[in-house]
mmCIF file of N, CA and C in Angstrom:
data_model
loop_
_atom_site.group_PDB
_atom_site.id
_atom_site.type_symbol
_atom_site.label_atom_id
_atom_site.label_comp_id
_atom_site.label_asym_id
_atom_site.label_seq_id
_atom_site.Cartn_x
_atom_site.Cartn_y
_atom_site.Cartn_z
ATOM 1 N N UNK Z 1 -3.615 3.282 17.435
ATOM 2 C CA UNK Z 1 -4.770 3.073 16.574
ATOM 3 C C UNK Z 1 -5.121 1.602 16.549
ATOM 4 N N UNK Z 2 -6.329 1.272 16.244
ATOM 5 C CA UNK Z 2 -6.756 -0.123 16.199
ATOM 6 C C UNK Z 2 -6.129 -0.833 15.017
ATOM 7 N N UNK Z 3 -6.065 -2.148 15.108
ATOM 8 C CA UNK Z 3 -5.515 -2.962 14.033
ATOM 9 C C UNK Z 3 -6.416 -2.923 12.804
ATOM 10 N N UNK Z 4 -7.619 -2.361 12.942
ATOM 11 C CA UNK Z 4 -8.551 -2.305 11.828
ATOM 12 C C UNK Z 4 -8.284 -1.119 10.904
ATOM 13 N N UNK Z 5 -7.352 -0.246 11.263
ATOM 14 C CA UNK Z 5 -7.021 0.903 10.431
ATOM 15 C C UNK Z 5 -5.823 0.565 9.567
ATOM 16 N N UNK Z 6 -5.935 0.842 8.292
ATOM 17 C CA UNK Z 6 -4.858 0.552 7.351
ATOM 18 C C UNK Z 6 -3.646 1.442 7.625
ATOM 19 N N UNK Z 7 -2.418 0.881 7.501
ATOM 20 C CA UNK Z 7 -1.218 1.700 7.642
ATOM 21 C C UNK Z 7 -0.845 2.370 6.317
ATOM 22 N N UNK Z 8 -1.725 2.278 5.314
ATOM 23 C CA UNK Z 8 -1.421 2.811 3.983
ATOM 24 C C UNK Z 8 -2.405 3.900 3.588
ATOM 25 N N UNK Z 9 -1.863 4.898 2.876
ATOM 26 C CA UNK Z 9 -2.667 6.018 2.394
ATOM 27 C C UNK Z 9 -2.499 6.099 0.884
ATOM 28 N N UNK Z 10 -3.618 6.252 0.178
ATOM 29 C CA UNK Z 10 -3.627 6.367 -1.275
ATOM 30 C C UNK Z 10 -3.656 7.841 -1.642
ATOM 31 N N UNK Z 11 -2.785 8.228 -2.583
ATOM 32 C CA UNK Z 11 -2.762 9.590 -3.110
ATOM 33 C C UNK Z 11 -3.157 9.515 -4.571
ATOM 34 N N UNK Z 12 -4.252 10.196 -4.919
ATOM 35 C CA UNK Z 12 -4.763 10.168 -6.280
ATOM 36 C C UNK Z 12 -4.476 11.495 -6.971
ATOM 37 N N UNK Z 13 -4.521 11.471 -8.306
ATOM 38 C CA UNK Z 13 -4.268 12.663 -9.136
ATOM 39 C C UNK Z 13 -2.844 13.176 -8.961
ATOM 40 N N UNK Z 14 -1.868 12.268 -9.003
ATOM 41 C CA UNK Z 14 -0.469 12.673 -8.760
ATOM 42 C C UNK Z 14 0.300 12.972 -10.042
ATOM 43 N N UNK Z 15 -0.384 13.039 -11.188
ATOM 44 C CA UNK Z 15 0.305 13.192 -12.460
ATOM 45 C C UNK Z 15 1.248 14.391 -12.517
ATOM 46 N N UNK Z 16 1.008 15.436 -11.774
ATOM 47 C CA UNK Z 16 1.880 16.613 -11.794
ATOM 48 C C UNK Z 16 2.950 16.591 -10.718
ATOM 49 N N UNK Z 17 3.205 15.435 -10.139
ATOM 50 C CA UNK Z 17 4.104 15.371 -8.981
ATOM 51 C C UNK Z 17 5.033 14.155 -9.101
ATOM 52 N N UNK Z 18 6.342 14.396 -9.112
ATOM 53 C CA UNK Z 18 7.313 13.299 -9.191
ATOM 54 C C UNK Z 18 7.361 12.550 -7.863
ATOM 55 N N UNK Z 19 7.928 11.357 -7.887
ATOM 56 C CA UNK Z 19 8.087 10.567 -6.666
ATOM 57 C C UNK Z 19 8.907 11.335 -5.634
ATOM 58 N N UNK Z 20 9.981 11.972 -6.068
ATOM 59 C CA UNK Z 20 10.845 12.734 -5.151
ATOM 60 C C UNK Z 20 10.064 13.888 -4.509
ATOM 61 N N UNK Z 21 9.318 14.607 -5.321
ATOM 62 C CA UNK Z 21 8.537 15.744 -4.807
ATOM 63 C C UNK Z 21 7.454 15.268 -3.841
ATOM 64 N N UNK Z 22 6.754 14.188 -4.215
ATOM 65 C CA UNK Z 22 5.715 13.641 -3.342
ATOM 66 C C UNK Z 22 6.320 13.164 -2.027
ATOM 67 N N UNK Z 23 7.449 12.478 -2.096
ATOM 68 C CA UNK Z 23 8.107 11.985 -0.877
ATOM 69 C C UNK Z 23 8.489 13.141 0.038
ATOM 70 N N UNK Z 24 9.050 14.204 -0.525
ATOM 71 C CA UNK Z 24 9.425 15.370 0.284
ATOM 72 C C UNK Z 24 8.195 16.022 0.904
ATOM 73 N N UNK Z 25 7.119 16.110 0.135
ATOM 74 C CA UNK Z 25 5.869 16.689 0.637
ATOM 75 C C UNK Z 25 5.330 15.864 1.808
ATOM 76 N N UNK Z 26 5.345 14.528 1.661
ATOM 77 C CA UNK Z 26 4.842 13.663 2.723
ATOM 78 C C UNK Z 26 5.727 13.713 3.960
ATOM 79 N N UNK Z 27 7.038 13.845 3.758
ATOM 80 C CA UNK Z 27 7.943 14.016 4.902
ATOM 81 C C UNK Z 27 7.614 15.298 5.650
ATOM 82 N N UNK Z 28 7.362 16.354 4.897
ATOM 83 C CA UNK Z 28 7.043 17.652 5.497
ATOM 84 C C UNK Z 28 5.751 17.590 6.312
ATOM 85 N N UNK Z 29 4.731 16.931 5.768
ATOM 86 C CA UNK Z 29 3.434 16.855 6.446
ATOM 87 C C UNK Z 29 3.497 15.940 7.661
ATOM 88 N N UNK Z 30 4.173 14.795 7.519
ATOM 89 C CA UNK Z 30 4.167 13.787 8.587
ATOM 90 C C UNK Z 30 5.246 13.994 9.639
ATOM 91 N N UNK Z 31 6.347 14.671 9.268
ATOM 92 C CA UNK Z 31 7.492 14.778 10.176
ATOM 93 C C UNK Z 31 8.301 13.485 10.227
ATOM 94 N N UNK Z 32 8.027 12.575 9.292
ATOM 95 C CA UNK Z 32 8.708 11.282 9.237
ATOM 96 C C UNK Z 32 9.626 11.233 8.025
ATOM 97 N N UNK Z 33 10.491 10.208 7.979
ATOM 98 C CA UNK Z 33 11.460 10.076 6.903
ATOM 99 C C UNK Z 33 11.082 8.935 5.958
ATOM 100 N N UNK Z 34 11.100 9.237 4.641
ATOM 101 C CA UNK Z 34 10.836 8.195 3.655
ATOM 102 C C UNK Z 34 11.920 7.127 3.775
ATOM 103 N N UNK Z 35 11.554 5.903 3.552
ATOM 104 C CA UNK Z 35 12.389 4.700 3.673
ATOM 105 C C UNK Z 35 12.562 4.243 5.114
ATOM 106 N N UNK Z 36 12.817 5.155 6.048
ATOM 107 C CA UNK Z 36 12.956 4.752 7.454
ATOM 108 C C UNK Z 36 11.593 4.581 8.128
ATOM 109 N N UNK Z 37 10.682 5.507 7.880
ATOM 110 C CA UNK Z 37 9.393 5.522 8.569
ATOM 111 C C UNK Z 37 8.203 5.170 7.666
ATOM 112 N N UNK Z 38 8.367 5.337 6.350
ATOM 113 C CA UNK Z 38 7.313 4.987 5.412
ATOM 114 C C UNK Z 38 7.910 4.767 4.030
ATOM 115 N N UNK Z 39 7.166 4.039 3.203
ATOM 116 C CA UNK Z 39 7.576 3.825 1.819
ATOM 117 C C UNK Z 39 6.523 4.434 0.911
ATOM 118 N N UNK Z 40 6.921 4.763 -0.310
ATOM 119 C CA UNK Z 40 5.986 5.302 -1.300
ATOM 120 C C UNK Z 40 6.149 4.495 -2.581
ATOM 121 N N UNK Z 41 5.024 3.993 -3.081
ATOM 122 C CA UNK Z 41 5.006 3.254 -4.347
ATOM 123 C C UNK Z 41 4.095 4.004 -5.304
ATOM 124 N N UNK Z 42 4.607 4.290 -6.491
ATOM 125 C CA UNK Z 42 3.831 4.991 -7.506
ATOM 126 C C UNK Z 42 3.275 3.977 -8.497
ATOM 127 N N UNK Z 43 2.005 4.152 -8.859
ATOM 128 C CA UNK Z 43 1.353 3.334 -9.888
ATOM 129 C C UNK Z 43 0.992 4.306 -11.008
ATOM 130 N N UNK Z 44 1.949 4.540 -11.943
ATOM 131 C CA UNK Z 44 1.774 5.599 -12.939
ATOM 132 C C UNK Z 44 0.599 5.394 -13.887
ATOM 133 N N UNK Z 45 0.245 4.137 -14.163
ATOM 134 C CA UNK Z 45 -0.857 3.868 -15.098
ATOM 135 C C UNK Z 45 -2.159 4.515 -14.666
ATOM 136 N N UNK Z 46 -2.349 4.678 -13.357
ATOM 137 C CA UNK Z 46 -3.607 5.240 -12.854
ATOM 138 C C UNK Z 46 -3.388 6.511 -12.014
ATOM 139 N N UNK Z 47 -2.185 7.112 -12.130
ATOM 140 C CA UNK Z 47 -1.870 8.369 -11.428
ATOM 141 C C UNK Z 47 -2.117 8.304 -9.929
ATOM 142 N N UNK Z 48 -1.628 7.222 -9.324
ATOM 143 C CA UNK Z 48 -1.831 6.973 -7.901
ATOM 144 C C UNK Z 48 -0.499 6.627 -7.253
ATOM 145 N N UNK Z 49 -0.373 6.983 -5.989
ATOM 146 C CA UNK Z 49 0.756 6.543 -5.176
ATOM 147 C C UNK Z 49 0.193 6.026 -3.858
ATOM 148 N N UNK Z 50 0.923 5.089 -3.254
ATOM 149 C CA UNK Z 50 0.513 4.539 -1.965
ATOM 150 C C UNK Z 50 1.673 4.704 -0.995
ATOM 151 N N UNK Z 51 1.410 5.378 0.110
ATOM 152 C CA UNK Z 51 2.396 5.502 1.190
ATOM 153 C C UNK Z 51 2.013 4.501 2.271
ATOM 154 N N UNK Z 52 2.970 3.667 2.637
ATOM 155 C CA UNK Z 52 2.735 2.683 3.692
ATOM 156 C C UNK Z 52 3.644 3.024 4.860
ATOM 157 N N UNK Z 53 3.046 3.216 6.014
ATOM 158 C CA UNK Z 53 3.792 3.640 7.187
ATOM 159 C C UNK Z 53 4.346 2.446 7.950
ATOM 160 N N UNK Z 54 5.651 2.451 8.129
ATOM 161 C CA UNK Z 54 6.357 1.441 8.914
ATOM 162 C C UNK Z 54 6.235 1.830 10.384
ATOM 163 N N UNK Z 55 6.432 3.118 10.624
ATOM 164 C CA UNK Z 55 6.285 3.660 11.972
ATOM 165 C C UNK Z 55 4.806 3.871 12.244
ATOM 166 N N UNK Z 56 4.372 3.524 13.424
ATOM 167 C CA UNK Z 56 2.958 3.642 13.778
ATOM 168 C C UNK Z 56 2.554 5.115 13.864
ATOM 169 N N UNK Z 57 1.536 5.473 13.068
ATOM 170 C CA UNK Z 57 0.988 6.835 13.125
ATOM 171 C C UNK Z 57 -0.529 6.734 13.075
ATOM 172 N N UNK Z 58 -1.172 7.845 13.345
ATOM 173 C CA UNK Z 58 -2.620 7.941 13.189
ATOM 174 C C UNK Z 58 -2.864 8.295 11.718
ATOM 175 N N UNK Z 59 -3.111 7.267 10.905
ATOM 176 C CA UNK Z 59 -3.260 7.465 9.464
ATOM 177 C C UNK Z 59 -4.452 8.359 9.137
ATOM 178 N N UNK Z 60 -5.523 8.247 9.904
ATOM 179 C CA UNK Z 60 -6.694 9.094 9.662
ATOM 180 C C UNK Z 60 -6.344 10.571 9.874
ATOM 181 N N UNK Z 61 -5.576 10.847 10.912
ATOM 182 C CA UNK Z 61 -5.142 12.226 11.184
ATOM 183 C C UNK Z 61 -4.203 12.721 10.082
ATOM 184 N N UNK Z 62 -3.337 11.835 9.596
ATOM 185 C CA UNK Z 62 -2.422 12.193 8.509
ATOM 186 C C UNK Z 62 -3.207 12.555 7.242
ATOM 187 N N UNK Z 63 -4.238 11.775 6.911
ATOM 188 C CA UNK Z 63 -5.076 12.069 5.746
ATOM 189 C C UNK Z 63 -5.724 13.438 5.917
ATOM 190 N N UNK Z 64 -6.179 13.743 7.127
ATOM 191 C CA UNK Z 64 -6.804 15.040 7.413
ATOM 192 C C UNK Z 64 -5.792 16.177 7.196
ATOM 193 N N UNK Z 65 -4.558 15.979 7.681
ATOM 194 C CA UNK Z 65 -3.506 17.000 7.491
ATOM 195 C C UNK Z 65 -3.216 17.208 6.011
ATOM 196 N N UNK Z 66 -3.210 16.115 5.252
ATOM 197 C CA UNK Z 66 -2.964 16.233 3.813
ATOM 198 C C UNK Z 66 -4.045 17.059 3.143
ATOM 199 N N UNK Z 67 -5.293 16.821 3.516
ATOM 200 C CA UNK Z 67 -6.407 17.542 2.885
ATOM 201 C C UNK Z 67 -6.394 19.028 3.234
ATOM 202 N N UNK Z 68 -5.700 19.402 4.306
ATOM 203 C CA UNK Z 68 -5.615 20.802 4.722
ATOM 204 C C UNK Z 68 -4.325 21.470 4.257
ATOM 205 N N UNK Z 69 -3.424 20.700 3.608
ATOM 206 C CA UNK Z 69 -2.133 21.228 3.197
ATOM 207 C C UNK Z 69 -2.265 22.052 1.913
ATOM 208 N N UNK Z 70 -1.701 23.248 1.931
ATOM 209 C CA UNK Z 70 -1.810 24.173 0.806
ATOM 210 C C UNK Z 70 -1.219 23.578 -0.474
ATOM 211 N N UNK Z 71 -0.030 22.988 -0.404
ATOM 212 C CA UNK Z 71 0.638 22.442 -1.588
ATOM 213 C C UNK Z 71 -0.132 21.246 -2.150
ATOM 214 N N UNK Z 72 -0.648 20.380 -1.289
ATOM 215 C CA UNK Z 72 -1.452 19.231 -1.725
ATOM 216 C C UNK Z 72 -2.677 19.734 -2.484
ATOM 217 N N UNK Z 73 -3.310 20.766 -1.953
ATOM 218 C CA UNK Z 73 -4.497 21.331 -2.604
ATOM 219 C C UNK Z 73 -4.150 22.007 -3.930
ATOM 220 N N UNK Z 74 -3.020 22.728 -3.987
ATOM 221 C CA UNK Z 74 -2.587 23.364 -5.235
ATOM 222 C C UNK Z 74 -2.354 22.330 -6.333
ATOM 223 N N UNK Z 75 -1.791 21.181 -5.955
ATOM 224 C CA UNK Z 75 -1.511 20.111 -6.916
ATOM 225 C C UNK Z 75 -2.753 19.271 -7.226
ATOM 226 N N UNK Z 76 -3.847 19.542 -6.515
ATOM 227 C CA UNK Z 76 -5.115 18.810 -6.681
ATOM 228 C C UNK Z 76 -4.962 17.317 -6.384
ATOM 229 N N UNK Z 77 -4.078 17.001 -5.437
ATOM 230 C CA UNK Z 77 -3.878 15.619 -4.994
ATOM 231 C C UNK Z 77 -4.885 15.330 -3.892
ATOM 232 N N UNK Z 78 -5.493 14.161 -3.935
ATOM 233 C CA UNK Z 78 -6.397 13.749 -2.873
ATOM 234 C C UNK Z 78 -5.779 12.577 -2.117
ATOM 235 N N UNK Z 79 -6.100 12.484 -0.836
ATOM 236 C CA UNK Z 79 -5.573 11.412 0.016
ATOM 237 C C UNK Z 79 -6.736 10.710 0.708
ATOM 238 N N UNK Z 80 -6.602 9.371 0.816
ATOM 239 C CA UNK Z 80 -7.600 8.585 1.548
ATOM 240 C C UNK Z 80 -6.916 7.338 2.080
ATOM 241 N N UNK Z 81 -7.501 6.757 3.110
ATOM 242 C CA UNK Z 81 -6.969 5.508 3.641
ATOM 243 C C UNK Z 81 -7.163 4.400 2.616
ATOM 244 N N UNK Z 82 -6.165 3.536 2.489
ATOM 245 C CA UNK Z 82 -6.304 2.360 1.646
ATOM 246 C C UNK Z 82 -7.192 1.364 2.372
ATOM 247 N N UNK Z 83 -8.170 0.825 1.659
ATOM 248 C CA UNK Z 83 -9.082 -0.129 2.283
ATOM 249 C C UNK Z 83 -8.311 -1.390 2.682
ATOM 250 N N UNK Z 84 -8.723 -1.984 3.784
ATOM 251 C CA UNK Z 84 -8.145 -3.259 4.192
ATOM 252 C C UNK Z 84 -8.694 -4.339 3.270
ATOM 253 N N UNK Z 85 -7.850 -5.286 2.919
ATOM 254 C CA UNK Z 85 -8.261 -6.351 2.022
ATOM 255 C C UNK Z 85 -7.724 -7.687 2.507
ATOM 256 N N UNK Z 86 -8.373 -8.743 2.078
ATOM 257 C CA UNK Z 86 -7.901 -10.079 2.423
ATOM 258 C C UNK Z 86 -7.083 -10.682 1.289
ATOM 259 N N UNK Z 87 -7.062 -10.031 0.129
ATOM 260 C CA UNK Z 87 -6.375 -10.589 -1.031
ATOM 261 C C UNK Z 87 -5.249 -9.685 -1.511
ATOM 262 N N UNK Z 88 -4.195 -10.324 -2.017
ATOM 263 C CA UNK Z 88 -3.091 -9.599 -2.619
ATOM 264 C C UNK Z 88 -2.748 -10.255 -3.949
ATOM 265 N N UNK Z 89 -2.090 -9.492 -4.817
ATOM 266 C CA UNK Z 89 -1.620 -10.029 -6.086
ATOM 267 C C UNK Z 89 -0.106 -10.168 -5.996
ATOM 268 N N UNK Z 90 0.390 -11.360 -6.311
ATOM 269 C CA UNK Z 90 1.824 -11.597 -6.395
ATOM 270 C C UNK Z 90 2.187 -11.608 -7.872
ATOM 271 N N UNK Z 91 3.220 -10.850 -8.243
ATOM 272 C CA UNK Z 91 3.654 -10.778 -9.628
ATOM 273 C C UNK Z 91 5.006 -11.459 -9.794
ATOM 274 N N UNK Z 92 5.379 -11.717 -11.040
ATOM 275 C CA UNK Z 92 6.644 -12.378 -11.370
ATOM 276 C C UNK Z 92 6.740 -13.757 -10.734
ATOM 277 N N UNK Z 93 5.620 -14.449 -10.674
ATOM 278 C CA UNK Z 93 5.565 -15.807 -10.129
ATOM 279 C C UNK Z 93 5.899 -16.771 -11.267
ATOM 280 N N UNK Z 94 6.962 -17.568 -11.134
ATOM 281 C CA UNK Z 94 7.289 -18.529 -12.199
ATOM 282 C C UNK Z 94 6.115 -19.480 -12.459
ATOM 283 N N UNK Z 95 5.884 -19.817 -13.723
ATOM 284 C CA UNK Z 95 4.768 -20.678 -14.108
ATOM 285 C C UNK Z 95 4.865 -22.056 -13.463
ATOM 286 N N UNK Z 96 6.061 -22.463 -13.083
ATOM 287 C CA UNK Z 96 6.262 -23.795 -12.512
ATOM 288 C C UNK Z 96 5.898 -23.890 -11.031
ATOM 289 N N UNK Z 97 5.619 -22.768 -10.377
ATOM 290 C CA UNK Z 97 5.315 -22.768 -8.942
ATOM 291 C C UNK Z 97 3.870 -23.215 -8.725
ATOM 292 N N UNK Z 98 3.679 -24.116 -7.776
ATOM 293 C CA UNK Z 98 2.338 -24.638 -7.493
ATOM 294 C C UNK Z 98 1.582 -23.748 -6.513
ATOM 295 N N UNK Z 99 0.273 -23.897 -6.517
ATOM 296 C CA UNK Z 99 -0.581 -23.171 -5.566
ATOM 297 C C UNK Z 99 -0.216 -23.561 -4.136
ATOM 298 N N UNK Z 100 0.105 -24.831 -3.919
ATOM 299 C CA UNK Z 100 0.481 -25.294 -2.584
ATOM 300 C C UNK Z 100 1.764 -24.610 -2.098
ATOM 301 N N UNK Z 101 2.743 -24.484 -2.984
ATOM 302 C CA UNK Z 101 4.001 -23.816 -2.625
ATOM 303 C C UNK Z 101 3.751 -22.347 -2.259
ATOM 304 N N UNK Z 102 2.934 -21.669 -3.058
ATOM 305 C CA UNK Z 102 2.605 -20.269 -2.778
ATOM 306 C C UNK Z 102 1.874 -20.153 -1.445
ATOM 307 N N UNK Z 103 0.946 -21.055 -1.199
ATOM 308 C CA UNK Z 103 0.195 -21.055 0.055
ATOM 309 C C UNK Z 103 1.120 -21.221 1.248
ATOM 310 N N UNK Z 104 2.042 -22.172 1.177
ATOM 311 C CA UNK Z 104 2.994 -22.397 2.275
ATOM 312 C C UNK Z 104 3.844 -21.153 2.502
ATOM 313 N N UNK Z 105 4.335 -20.557 1.410
ATOM 314 C CA UNK Z 105 5.172 -19.356 1.531
ATOM 315 C C UNK Z 105 4.419 -18.222 2.229
ATOM 316 N N UNK Z 106 3.185 -17.961 1.775
ATOM 317 C CA UNK Z 106 2.444 -16.821 2.315
ATOM 318 C C UNK Z 106 1.816 -17.096 3.678
ATOM 319 N N UNK Z 107 1.792 -18.339 4.129
ATOM 320 C CA UNK Z 107 1.317 -18.646 5.483
ATOM 321 C C UNK Z 107 2.409 -18.418 6.519
ATOM 322 N N UNK Z 108 3.641 -18.314 6.072
ATOM 323 C CA UNK Z 108 4.769 -18.187 6.994
ATOM 324 C C UNK Z 108 4.787 -16.825 7.686
ATOM 325 N N UNK Z 109 4.779 -16.815 9.021
ATOM 326 C CA UNK Z 109 4.876 -15.542 9.748
ATOM 327 C C UNK Z 109 6.195 -14.819 9.447
ATOM 328 N N UNK Z 110 7.241 -15.569 9.098
ATOM 329 C CA UNK Z 110 8.535 -14.958 8.766
ATOM 330 C C UNK Z 110 8.436 -14.110 7.499
ATOM 331 N N UNK Z 111 7.473 -14.414 6.640
ATOM 332 C CA UNK Z 111 7.274 -13.660 5.411
ATOM 333 C C UNK Z 111 6.160 -12.629 5.562
ATOM 334 N N UNK Z 112 5.690 -12.414 6.801
ATOM 335 C CA UNK Z 112 4.630 -11.435 7.051
ATOM 336 C C UNK Z 112 3.244 -11.962 6.740
ATOM 337 N N UNK Z 113 3.123 -13.274 6.578
ATOM 338 C CA UNK Z 113 1.855 -13.869 6.164
ATOM 339 C C UNK Z 113 0.987 -14.349 7.305
ATOM 340 N N UNK Z 114 -0.006 -15.118 6.925
ATOM 341 C CA UNK Z 114 -0.957 -15.689 7.872
ATOM 342 C C UNK Z 114 -1.745 -16.772 7.161
ATOM 343 N N UNK Z 115 -2.743 -17.329 7.815
ATOM 344 C CA UNK Z 115 -3.518 -18.415 7.217
ATOM 345 C C UNK Z 115 -4.115 -18.022 5.858
ATOM 346 N N UNK Z 116 -3.852 -18.861 4.850
ATOM 347 C CA UNK Z 116 -4.310 -18.631 3.487
ATOM 348 C C UNK Z 116 -5.573 -19.453 3.232
ATOM 349 N N UNK Z 117 -6.604 -18.808 2.671
ATOM 350 C CA UNK Z 117 -7.836 -19.543 2.371
ATOM 351 C C UNK Z 117 -7.921 -19.963 0.905
ATOM 352 N N UNK Z 118 -7.200 -19.257 -0.005
ATOM 353 C CA UNK Z 118 -7.286 -19.601 -1.419
ATOM 354 C C UNK Z 118 -6.099 -19.026 -2.185
ATOM 355 N N UNK Z 119 -5.678 -19.754 -3.222
ATOM 356 C CA UNK Z 119 -4.646 -19.270 -4.148
ATOM 357 C C UNK Z 119 -5.156 -19.497 -5.562
ATOM 358 N N UNK Z 120 -5.195 -18.436 -6.358
ATOM 359 C CA UNK Z 120 -5.570 -18.545 -7.766
ATOM 360 C C UNK Z 120 -4.331 -18.239 -8.588
ATOM 361 N N UNK Z 121 -3.937 -19.172 -9.453
ATOM 362 C CA UNK Z 121 -2.765 -18.993 -10.302
ATOM 363 C C UNK Z 121 -3.162 -18.458 -11.672
ATOM 364 N N UNK Z 122 -2.342 -17.568 -12.199
ATOM 365 C CA UNK Z 122 -2.505 -17.039 -13.551
ATOM 366 C C UNK Z 122 -1.156 -17.183 -14.255
ATOM 367 N N UNK Z 123 -0.782 -18.440 -14.639
ATOM 368 C CA UNK Z 123 0.546 -18.693 -15.197
ATOM 369 C C UNK Z 123 0.849 -17.891 -16.458
ATOM 370 N N UNK Z 124 -0.174 -17.600 -17.263
ATOM 371 C CA UNK Z 124 0.045 -16.831 -18.484
ATOM 372 C C UNK Z 124 0.453 -15.390 -18.182
ATOM 373 N N UNK Z 125 0.145 -14.928 -16.986
ATOM 374 C CA UNK Z 125 0.516 -13.569 -16.557
ATOM 375 C C UNK Z 125 1.607 -13.589 -15.487
ATOM 376 N N UNK Z 126 2.101 -14.792 -15.162
ATOM 377 C CA UNK Z 126 3.103 -14.954 -14.092
ATOM 378 C C UNK Z 126 2.637 -14.274 -12.808
ATOM 379 N N UNK Z 127 1.382 -14.534 -12.443
ATOM 380 C CA UNK Z 127 0.795 -13.885 -11.273
ATOM 381 C C UNK Z 127 -0.062 -14.872 -10.486
ATOM 382 N N UNK Z 128 -0.363 -14.480 -9.268
ATOM 383 C CA UNK Z 128 -1.255 -15.258 -8.411
ATOM 384 C C UNK Z 128 -2.017 -14.296 -7.520
ATOM 385 N N UNK Z 129 -3.240 -14.667 -7.194
ATOM 386 C CA UNK Z 129 -4.032 -13.932 -6.198
ATOM 387 C C UNK Z 129 -4.081 -14.811 -4.962
ATOM 388 N N UNK Z 130 -3.599 -14.266 -3.845
ATOM 389 C CA UNK Z 130 -3.586 -14.997 -2.581
ATOM 390 C C UNK Z 130 -4.642 -14.367 -1.682
ATOM 391 N N UNK Z 131 -5.563 -15.184 -1.186
ATOM 392 C CA UNK Z 131 -6.607 -14.707 -0.284
ATOM 393 C C UNK Z 131 -6.349 -15.300 1.093
ATOM 394 N N UNK Z 132 -6.290 -14.434 2.066
ATOM 395 C CA UNK Z 132 -6.041 -14.833 3.447
ATOM 396 C C UNK Z 132 -7.362 -15.016 4.194
ATOM 397 N N UNK Z 133 -7.285 -15.720 5.302
ATOM 398 C CA UNK Z 133 -8.481 -15.927 6.123
ATOM 399 C C UNK Z 133 -8.979 -14.611 6.714
ATOM 400 N N UNK Z 134 -8.066 -13.688 6.989
ATOM 401 C CA UNK Z 134 -8.439 -12.324 7.393
ATOM 402 C C UNK Z 134 -7.386 -11.361 6.878
ATOM 403 N N UNK Z 135 -7.659 -10.069 6.941
ATOM 404 C CA UNK Z 135 -6.770 -9.062 6.364
ATOM 405 C C UNK Z 135 -5.439 -8.946 7.066
ATOM 406 N N UNK Z 136 -5.290 -9.509 8.268
ATOM 407 C CA UNK Z 136 -4.040 -9.377 9.016
ATOM 408 C C UNK Z 136 -2.919 -10.194 8.395
ATOM 409 N N UNK Z 137 -3.247 -11.157 7.518
ATOM 410 C CA UNK Z 137 -2.216 -11.991 6.921
ATOM 411 C C UNK Z 137 -1.501 -11.352 5.752
ATOM 412 N N UNK Z 138 -2.020 -10.260 5.202
ATOM 413 C CA UNK Z 138 -1.459 -9.745 3.952
ATOM 414 C C UNK Z 138 -0.399 -8.670 4.144
ATOM 415 N N UNK Z 139 0.316 -8.698 5.240
ATOM 416 C CA UNK Z 139 1.371 -7.710 5.447
ATOM 417 C C UNK Z 139 2.649 -8.098 4.762
#
């Protein structure tokens, strides 16, 4: 698949499905193993989970398989590709860390980063928004 396709899939309306159940369902649909081939992060506040594939797959085809899966439909879960973005939110950032330090850290290829165009600090929330020059830096 092209580098322009996100390796992540968003699952919405997951309130009736535990992380374990969702992970097993995704393993069944994809034929891949959670933790080895993909990770799943649940965002309970908005009833969403995000599966990020470590192993290269056709994410668009996977979304299509999910929409045709009987159990996914019974649970009323929807799946879509996660949009590519140039910005990420870093949490638990100590208030003493400078924007320059964060920029250097996230520019490092060893940390999965790339060229950073902007860093916005939110010390009261211990967070920062890092914007990359293109979406390839936010891995």
